[in-house]
Short mmCIF file of C-alpha atoms and ligand atoms in Angstrom, two decimals:
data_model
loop_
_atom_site.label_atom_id
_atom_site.label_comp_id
_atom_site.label_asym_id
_atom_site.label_seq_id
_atom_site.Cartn_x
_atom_site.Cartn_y
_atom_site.Cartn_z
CA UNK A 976 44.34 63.07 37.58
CA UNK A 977 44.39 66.57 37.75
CA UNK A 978 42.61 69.26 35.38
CA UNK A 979 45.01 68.93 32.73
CA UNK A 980 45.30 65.43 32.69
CA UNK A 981 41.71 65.18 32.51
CA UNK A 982 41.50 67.70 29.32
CA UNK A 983 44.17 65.49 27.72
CA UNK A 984 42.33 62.41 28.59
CA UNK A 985 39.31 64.26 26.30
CA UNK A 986 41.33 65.90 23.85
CA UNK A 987 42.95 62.45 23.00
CA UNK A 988 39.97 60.98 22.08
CA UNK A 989 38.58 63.78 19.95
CA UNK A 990 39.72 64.59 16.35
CA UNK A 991 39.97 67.17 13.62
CA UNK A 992 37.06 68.60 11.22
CA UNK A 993 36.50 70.58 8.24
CA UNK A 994 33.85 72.49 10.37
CA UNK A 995 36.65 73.06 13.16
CA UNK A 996 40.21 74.44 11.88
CA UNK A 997 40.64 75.00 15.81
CA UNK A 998 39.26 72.53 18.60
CA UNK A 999 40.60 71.39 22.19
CA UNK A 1000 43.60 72.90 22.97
CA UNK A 1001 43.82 76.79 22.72
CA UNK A 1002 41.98 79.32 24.73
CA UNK A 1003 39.04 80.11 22.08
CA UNK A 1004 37.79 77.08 19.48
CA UNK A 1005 37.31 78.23 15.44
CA UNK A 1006 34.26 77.23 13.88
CA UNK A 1007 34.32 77.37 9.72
CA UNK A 1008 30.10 77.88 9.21
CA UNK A 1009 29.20 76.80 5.74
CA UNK A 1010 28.12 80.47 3.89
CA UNK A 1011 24.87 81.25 3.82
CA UNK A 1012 24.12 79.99 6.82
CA UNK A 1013 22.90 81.26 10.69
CA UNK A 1014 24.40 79.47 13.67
CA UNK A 1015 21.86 78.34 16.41
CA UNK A 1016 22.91 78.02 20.20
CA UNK A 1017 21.62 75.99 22.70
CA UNK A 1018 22.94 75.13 26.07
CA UNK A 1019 21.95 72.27 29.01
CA UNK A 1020 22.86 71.49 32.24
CA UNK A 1021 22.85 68.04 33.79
CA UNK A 1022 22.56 68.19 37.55
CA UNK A 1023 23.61 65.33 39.23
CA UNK A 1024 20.47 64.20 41.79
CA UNK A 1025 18.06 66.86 39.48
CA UNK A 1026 18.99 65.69 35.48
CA UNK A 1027 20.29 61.79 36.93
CA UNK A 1028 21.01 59.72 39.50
CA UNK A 1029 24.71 57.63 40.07
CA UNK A 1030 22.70 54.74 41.26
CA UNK A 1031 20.54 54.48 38.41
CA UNK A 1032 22.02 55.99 35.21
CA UNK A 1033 25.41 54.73 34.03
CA UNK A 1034 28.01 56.62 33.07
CA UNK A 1035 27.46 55.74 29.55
CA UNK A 1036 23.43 56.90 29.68
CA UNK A 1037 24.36 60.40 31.56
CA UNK A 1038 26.85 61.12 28.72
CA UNK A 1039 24.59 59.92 26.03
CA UNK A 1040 21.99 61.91 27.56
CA UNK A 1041 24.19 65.20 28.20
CA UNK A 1042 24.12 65.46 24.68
CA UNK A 1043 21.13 64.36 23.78
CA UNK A 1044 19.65 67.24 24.59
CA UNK A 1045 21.55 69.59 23.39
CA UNK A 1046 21.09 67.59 19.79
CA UNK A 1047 17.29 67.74 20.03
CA UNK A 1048 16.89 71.26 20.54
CA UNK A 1049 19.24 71.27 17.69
CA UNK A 1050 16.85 68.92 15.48
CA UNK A 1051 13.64 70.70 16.88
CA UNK A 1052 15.14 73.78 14.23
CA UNK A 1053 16.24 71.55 11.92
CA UNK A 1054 19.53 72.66 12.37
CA UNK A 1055 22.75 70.32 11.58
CA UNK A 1056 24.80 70.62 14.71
CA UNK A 1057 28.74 72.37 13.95
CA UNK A 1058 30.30 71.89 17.12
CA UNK A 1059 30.09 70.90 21.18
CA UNK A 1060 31.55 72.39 24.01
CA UNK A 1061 31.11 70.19 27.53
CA UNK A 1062 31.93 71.82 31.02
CA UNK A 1063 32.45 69.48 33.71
CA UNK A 1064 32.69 69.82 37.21
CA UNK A 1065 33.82 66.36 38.65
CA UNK A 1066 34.02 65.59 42.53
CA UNK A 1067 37.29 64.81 44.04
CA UNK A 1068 36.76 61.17 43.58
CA UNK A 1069 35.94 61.31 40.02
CA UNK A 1070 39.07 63.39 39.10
CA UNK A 1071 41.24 60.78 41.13
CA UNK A 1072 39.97 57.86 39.54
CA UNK A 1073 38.97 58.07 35.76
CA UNK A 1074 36.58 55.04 35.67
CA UNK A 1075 33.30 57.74 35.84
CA UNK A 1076 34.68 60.15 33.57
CA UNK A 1077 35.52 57.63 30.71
CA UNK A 1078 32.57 55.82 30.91
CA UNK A 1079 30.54 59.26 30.28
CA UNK A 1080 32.62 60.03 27.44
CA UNK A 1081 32.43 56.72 26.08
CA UNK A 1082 28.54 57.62 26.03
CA UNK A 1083 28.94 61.09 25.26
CA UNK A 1084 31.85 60.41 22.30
CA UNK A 1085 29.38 57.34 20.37
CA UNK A 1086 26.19 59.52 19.81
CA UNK A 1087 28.46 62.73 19.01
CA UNK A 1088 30.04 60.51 16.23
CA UNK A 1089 26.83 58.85 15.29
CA UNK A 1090 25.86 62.24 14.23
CA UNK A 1091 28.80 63.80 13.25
CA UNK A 1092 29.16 65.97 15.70
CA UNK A 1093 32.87 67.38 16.54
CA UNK A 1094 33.76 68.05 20.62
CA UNK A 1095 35.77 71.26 20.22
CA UNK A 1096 35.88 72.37 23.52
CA UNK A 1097 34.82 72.96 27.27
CA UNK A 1098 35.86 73.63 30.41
CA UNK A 1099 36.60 71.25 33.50
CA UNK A 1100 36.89 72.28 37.58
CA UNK A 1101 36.44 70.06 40.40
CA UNK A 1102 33.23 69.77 42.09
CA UNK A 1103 32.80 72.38 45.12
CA UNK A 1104 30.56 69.20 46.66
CA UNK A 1105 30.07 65.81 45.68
CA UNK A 1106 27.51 66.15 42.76
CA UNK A 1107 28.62 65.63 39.11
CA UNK A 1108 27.77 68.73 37.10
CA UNK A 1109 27.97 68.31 33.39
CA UNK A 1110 27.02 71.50 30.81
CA UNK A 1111 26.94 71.06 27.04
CA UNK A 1112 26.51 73.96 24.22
CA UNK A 1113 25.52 73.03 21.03
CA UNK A 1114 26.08 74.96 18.09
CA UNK A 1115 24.61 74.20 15.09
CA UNK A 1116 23.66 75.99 11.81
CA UNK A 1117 21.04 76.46 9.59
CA UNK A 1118 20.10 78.11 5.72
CA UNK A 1119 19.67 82.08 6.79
CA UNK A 1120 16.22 82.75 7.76
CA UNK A 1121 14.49 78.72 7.15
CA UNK A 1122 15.14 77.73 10.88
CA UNK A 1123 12.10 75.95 11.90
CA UNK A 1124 10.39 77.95 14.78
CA UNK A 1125 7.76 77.47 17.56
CA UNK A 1126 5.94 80.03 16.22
CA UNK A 1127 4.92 79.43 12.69
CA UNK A 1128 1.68 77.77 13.12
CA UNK A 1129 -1.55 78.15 11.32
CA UNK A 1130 -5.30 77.80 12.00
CA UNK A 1131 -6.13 74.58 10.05
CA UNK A 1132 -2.71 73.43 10.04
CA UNK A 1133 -2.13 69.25 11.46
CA UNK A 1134 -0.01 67.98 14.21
CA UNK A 1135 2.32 65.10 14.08
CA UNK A 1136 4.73 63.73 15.97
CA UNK A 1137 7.87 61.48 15.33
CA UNK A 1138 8.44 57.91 16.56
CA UNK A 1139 6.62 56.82 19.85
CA UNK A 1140 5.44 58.87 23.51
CA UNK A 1141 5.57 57.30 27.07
CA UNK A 1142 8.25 55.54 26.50
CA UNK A 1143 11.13 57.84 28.59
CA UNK A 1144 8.25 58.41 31.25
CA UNK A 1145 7.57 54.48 31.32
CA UNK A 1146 11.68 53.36 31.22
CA UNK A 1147 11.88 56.02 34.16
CA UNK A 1148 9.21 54.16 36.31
CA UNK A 1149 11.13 50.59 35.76
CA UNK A 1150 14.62 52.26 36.62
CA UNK A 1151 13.30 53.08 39.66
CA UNK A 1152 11.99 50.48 40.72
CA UNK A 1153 14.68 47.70 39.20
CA UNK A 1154 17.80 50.10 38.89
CA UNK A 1155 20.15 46.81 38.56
CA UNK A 1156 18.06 45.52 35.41
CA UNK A 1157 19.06 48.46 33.49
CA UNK A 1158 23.49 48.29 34.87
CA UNK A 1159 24.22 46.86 31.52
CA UNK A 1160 21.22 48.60 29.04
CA UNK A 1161 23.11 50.04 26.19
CA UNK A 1162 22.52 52.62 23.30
CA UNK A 1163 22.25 49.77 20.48
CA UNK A 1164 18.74 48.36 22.27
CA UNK A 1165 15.98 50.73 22.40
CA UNK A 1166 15.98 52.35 25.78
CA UNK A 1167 13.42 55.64 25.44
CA UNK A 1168 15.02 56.88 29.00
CA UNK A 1169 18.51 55.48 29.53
CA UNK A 1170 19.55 56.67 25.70
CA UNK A 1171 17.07 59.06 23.79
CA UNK A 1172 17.60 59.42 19.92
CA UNK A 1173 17.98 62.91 18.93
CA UNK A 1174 15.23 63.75 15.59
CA UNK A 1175 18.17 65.21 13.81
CA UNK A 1176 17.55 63.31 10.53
CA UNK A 1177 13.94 64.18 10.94
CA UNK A 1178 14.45 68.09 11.84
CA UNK A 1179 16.76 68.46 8.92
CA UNK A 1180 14.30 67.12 6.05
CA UNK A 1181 11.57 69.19 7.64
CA UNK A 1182 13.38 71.98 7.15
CA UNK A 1183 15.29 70.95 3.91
CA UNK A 1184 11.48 70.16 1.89
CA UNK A 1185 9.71 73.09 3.70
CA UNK A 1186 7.70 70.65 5.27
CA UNK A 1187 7.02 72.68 8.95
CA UNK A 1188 4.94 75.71 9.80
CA UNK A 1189 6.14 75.16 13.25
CA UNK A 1190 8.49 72.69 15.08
CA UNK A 1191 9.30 71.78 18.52
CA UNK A 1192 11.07 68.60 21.01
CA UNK A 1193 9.03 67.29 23.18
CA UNK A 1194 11.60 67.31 26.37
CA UNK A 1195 8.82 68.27 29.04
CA UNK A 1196 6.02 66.14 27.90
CA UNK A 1197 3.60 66.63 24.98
CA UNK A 1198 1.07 68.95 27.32
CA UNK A 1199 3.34 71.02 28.37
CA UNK A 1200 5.39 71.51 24.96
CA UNK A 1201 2.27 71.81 23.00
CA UNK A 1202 0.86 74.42 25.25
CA UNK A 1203 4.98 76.31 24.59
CA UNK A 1204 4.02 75.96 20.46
CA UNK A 1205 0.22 76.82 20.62
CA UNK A 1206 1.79 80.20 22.77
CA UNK A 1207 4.21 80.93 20.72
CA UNK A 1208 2.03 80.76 17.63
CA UNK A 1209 -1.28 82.08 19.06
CA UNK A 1210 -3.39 79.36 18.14
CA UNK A 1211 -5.09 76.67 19.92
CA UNK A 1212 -4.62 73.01 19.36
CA UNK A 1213 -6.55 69.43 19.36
CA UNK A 1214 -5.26 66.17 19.99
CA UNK A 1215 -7.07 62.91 18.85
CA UNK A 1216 -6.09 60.33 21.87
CA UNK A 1217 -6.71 57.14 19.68
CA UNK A 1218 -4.20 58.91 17.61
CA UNK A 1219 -1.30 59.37 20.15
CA UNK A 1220 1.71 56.55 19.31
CA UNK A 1221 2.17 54.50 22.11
CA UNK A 1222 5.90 53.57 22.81
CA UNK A 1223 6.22 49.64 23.66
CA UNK A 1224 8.10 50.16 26.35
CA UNK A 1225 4.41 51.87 28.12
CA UNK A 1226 2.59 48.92 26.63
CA UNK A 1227 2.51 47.65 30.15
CA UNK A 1228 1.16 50.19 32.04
CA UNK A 1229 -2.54 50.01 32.80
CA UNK A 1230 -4.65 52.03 30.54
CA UNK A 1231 -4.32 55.30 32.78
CA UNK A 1232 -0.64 55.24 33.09
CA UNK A 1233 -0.44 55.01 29.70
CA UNK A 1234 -2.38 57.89 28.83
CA UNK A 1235 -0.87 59.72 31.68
CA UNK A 1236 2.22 58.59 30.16
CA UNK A 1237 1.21 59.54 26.42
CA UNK A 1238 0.20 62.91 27.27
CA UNK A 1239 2.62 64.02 30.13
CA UNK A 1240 5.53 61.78 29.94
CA UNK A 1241 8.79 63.90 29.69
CA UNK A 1242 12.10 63.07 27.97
CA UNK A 1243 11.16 61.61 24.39
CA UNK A 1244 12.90 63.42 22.57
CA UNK A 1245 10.46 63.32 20.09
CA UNK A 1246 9.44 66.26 17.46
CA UNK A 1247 6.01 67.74 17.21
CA UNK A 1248 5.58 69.86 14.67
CA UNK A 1249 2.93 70.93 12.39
CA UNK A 1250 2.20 71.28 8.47
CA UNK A 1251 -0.29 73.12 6.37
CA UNK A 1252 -3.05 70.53 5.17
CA UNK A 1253 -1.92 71.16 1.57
CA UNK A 1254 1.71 69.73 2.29
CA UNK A 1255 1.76 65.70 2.16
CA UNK A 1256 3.73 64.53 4.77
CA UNK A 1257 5.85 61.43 4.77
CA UNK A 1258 4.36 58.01 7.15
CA UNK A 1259 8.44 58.00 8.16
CA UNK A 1260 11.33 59.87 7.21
CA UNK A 1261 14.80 58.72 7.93
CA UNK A 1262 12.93 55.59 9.06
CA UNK A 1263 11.29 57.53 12.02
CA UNK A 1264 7.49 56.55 11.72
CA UNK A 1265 5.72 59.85 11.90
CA UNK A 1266 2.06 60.18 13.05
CA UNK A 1267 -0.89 62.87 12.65
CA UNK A 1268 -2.30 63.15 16.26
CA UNK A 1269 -4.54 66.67 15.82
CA UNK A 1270 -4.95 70.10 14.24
CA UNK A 1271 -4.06 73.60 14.51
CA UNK A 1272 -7.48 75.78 15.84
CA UNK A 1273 -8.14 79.69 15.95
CA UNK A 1274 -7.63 80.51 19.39
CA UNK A 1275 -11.03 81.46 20.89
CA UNK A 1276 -11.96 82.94 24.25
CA UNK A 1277 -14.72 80.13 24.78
CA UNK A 1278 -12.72 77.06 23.62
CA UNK A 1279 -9.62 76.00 26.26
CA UNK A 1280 -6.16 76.47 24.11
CA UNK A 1281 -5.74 72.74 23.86
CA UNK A 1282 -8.32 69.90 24.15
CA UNK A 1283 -8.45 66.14 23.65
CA UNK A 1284 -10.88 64.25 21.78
CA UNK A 1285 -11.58 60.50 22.84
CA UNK A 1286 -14.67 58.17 21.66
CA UNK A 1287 -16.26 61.59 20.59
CA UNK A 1288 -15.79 62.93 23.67
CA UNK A 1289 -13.91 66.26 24.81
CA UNK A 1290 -11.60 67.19 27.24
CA UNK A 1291 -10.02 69.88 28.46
CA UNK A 1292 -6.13 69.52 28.06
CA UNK A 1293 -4.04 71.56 30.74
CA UNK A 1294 0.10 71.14 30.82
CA UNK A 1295 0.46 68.29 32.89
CA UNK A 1296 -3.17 67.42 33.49
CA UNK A 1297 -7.00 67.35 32.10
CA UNK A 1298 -10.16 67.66 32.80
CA UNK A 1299 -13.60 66.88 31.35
CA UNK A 1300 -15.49 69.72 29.53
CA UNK A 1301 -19.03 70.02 30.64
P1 ADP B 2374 41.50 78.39 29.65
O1 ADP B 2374 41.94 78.45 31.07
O2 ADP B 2374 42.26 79.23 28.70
O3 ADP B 2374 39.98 78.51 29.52
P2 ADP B 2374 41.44 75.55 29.87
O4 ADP B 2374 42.66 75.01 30.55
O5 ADP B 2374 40.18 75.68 30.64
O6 ADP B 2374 41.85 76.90 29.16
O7 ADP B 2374 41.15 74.66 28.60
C1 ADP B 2374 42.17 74.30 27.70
C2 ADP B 2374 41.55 73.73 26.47
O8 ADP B 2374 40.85 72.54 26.80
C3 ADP B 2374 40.52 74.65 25.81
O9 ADP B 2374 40.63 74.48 24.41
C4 ADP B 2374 39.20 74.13 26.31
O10 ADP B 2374 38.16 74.39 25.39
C5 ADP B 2374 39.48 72.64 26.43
N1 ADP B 2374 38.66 71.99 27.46
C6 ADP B 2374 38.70 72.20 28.79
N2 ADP B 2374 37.81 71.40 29.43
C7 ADP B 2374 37.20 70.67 28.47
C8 ADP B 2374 36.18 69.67 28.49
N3 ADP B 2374 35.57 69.29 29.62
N4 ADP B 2374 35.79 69.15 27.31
C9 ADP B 2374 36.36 69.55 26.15
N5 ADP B 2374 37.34 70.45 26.07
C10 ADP B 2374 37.76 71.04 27.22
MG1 MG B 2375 38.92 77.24 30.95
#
């Protein structure tokens, strides 16, 4: 296969949209964005041996996830995604025999039509060494001015977050242990790591009902993306441990892991987001269970910017670690 047959290969498994006069085939894509509206960009690379591994991720689970995370950074503004451009730099042996490359789209192509979401263009090289290198750029759009934002929160406002944590982190532990459990995992079962479900639904009615003061996806872990919202907002934030939804998937990791898991596990996918205490928010929207897990403080020079409370105890909360406050 070379380059072009490789483009055809994609383009023959893609089709028209309203939103897309203009995909695959010509050297710039048109996008139609509904009036009224702002378009939102985000873009992601995934590195083979950095973003997955060939021995443990199929082909299906590093296309699922290529675009995963372009579609949660999408949801995390409650944007509705327009359009999806993939660049792909394949090694020699992947452009000579397809079996890689249609696996990944087979896993790419099935959560891009789950959500609607059109592949209208890209760009495609071979590999200057061995590694797989896959780029996707969402675009998405939103009502002018009502993206949801990092920044928007408020003294006094509560946190929730959608769904379950620890679950990615936990998945991630078994995979490496047991990679040849997981060959034949597939999107349909609920696999945290192997094939994350983007909060689109979730972002979309948050932004739709004016639920959010502030919204973000946890991709590095809850510490660490709290610690990016409490900084973007200037405010300082507490967590309530007995709070924090356990994914089943941790369930079976002793009680440390699990925290360890609940607080720094990366890769859920999940939202966190926060609401003024006036604004009742749903137990589960788009039948995503969502959960309170803390509040919005006023940042203070004395106080750490995010702490933990367990059995009436507090604890400093640092991205990626914690410590006890005398
Ligand atoms: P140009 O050299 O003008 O950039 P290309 O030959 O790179 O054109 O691409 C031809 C068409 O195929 C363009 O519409 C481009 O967006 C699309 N395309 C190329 N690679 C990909 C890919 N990996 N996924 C989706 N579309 C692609
Ligand atoms: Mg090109």
């Amino acid at each position: 296969m070379g380059e072009l047959r490789i483009i055809e290969r994609i383009r023959a498994r893609t089709s028209a949209s309203n939103a897309v006069p203009l995909g695959i085939g010509d050297d710039c894509a048109i996008l139609r964005p509904p009036p009224g509206h702002e378009l939102l960009v985000t873009t992601d690379f995934s590195l083979e041996g950095r973003h997955f591994r060939r021995d443990w991720h199929s082909p299906a689970s590093v296309g699922h996830r290529t675009l995963a995370r372009g579609l949660s950074d999408l949801a995390a503004m409650g944007a509705k995604p327009l359009a999806a451009f993939l660049s792909l730099a394949l090694p020699k042996s992947a452009v000579r025999n397809s079996s890689w490359l249609d696996g990944f789209l087979d896993g790419l192509l099935a959560l891009a039509a789950a959500h609607n979401v059109p592949l209208a263009g890209g760009d495609t090289s071979q590999s200057p060494s061995d590694d797989i290198l896959a780029d996707i750029v969402l675009i998405g759009t939103a009502p002018a001015g009502r993206a949801l934002r990092r920044s928007g929160a408020r003294a006094g406002d509560l946190l929730y977050v959608t769904g379950a944590l620890g679950g990615a982190a936990a998945e991630l532990t078994s995979l490496s242990v047991t990679p040849r459990r997981f060959r034949t995992a597939s999107p349909t079962d609920d696999h945290p790591h192997l094939f994350p479900q983007p909060r689109l639904a979730v972002g979309q009615t948050l932004l739709r009902r004016r639920l959010a003061t502030a919204c973000i996806d946890l991709s590095d872990g809850l510490s660490t993306d709290l610690a990016h919202l409490c900084a973007a907002s200037n405010v300082a934030a507490e967590l309530d441990l007995a709070q924090l939804p356990l994914h089943p998937v941790a369930a079976t990791l002793d009680e440390r892991a699990q925290i360890t898991a609940l607080l720094h596990g990366g890769e859920d996918y999940e939202l966190l987001f926060t609401a003024s205490p006036s604004t009742k928010i749903p137990r589960s929207v788009a039948n995503v269970p969502i959960t309170r897990i803390g509040r919005i403080l006023k940042p203070q020079k004395k106080r750490p910017q995010m702490s933990i409370v367990s059995d009436g105890a507090r604890f400093e909360l640092q991205p990626h670690g914690w410590e006890h406050l005398t």
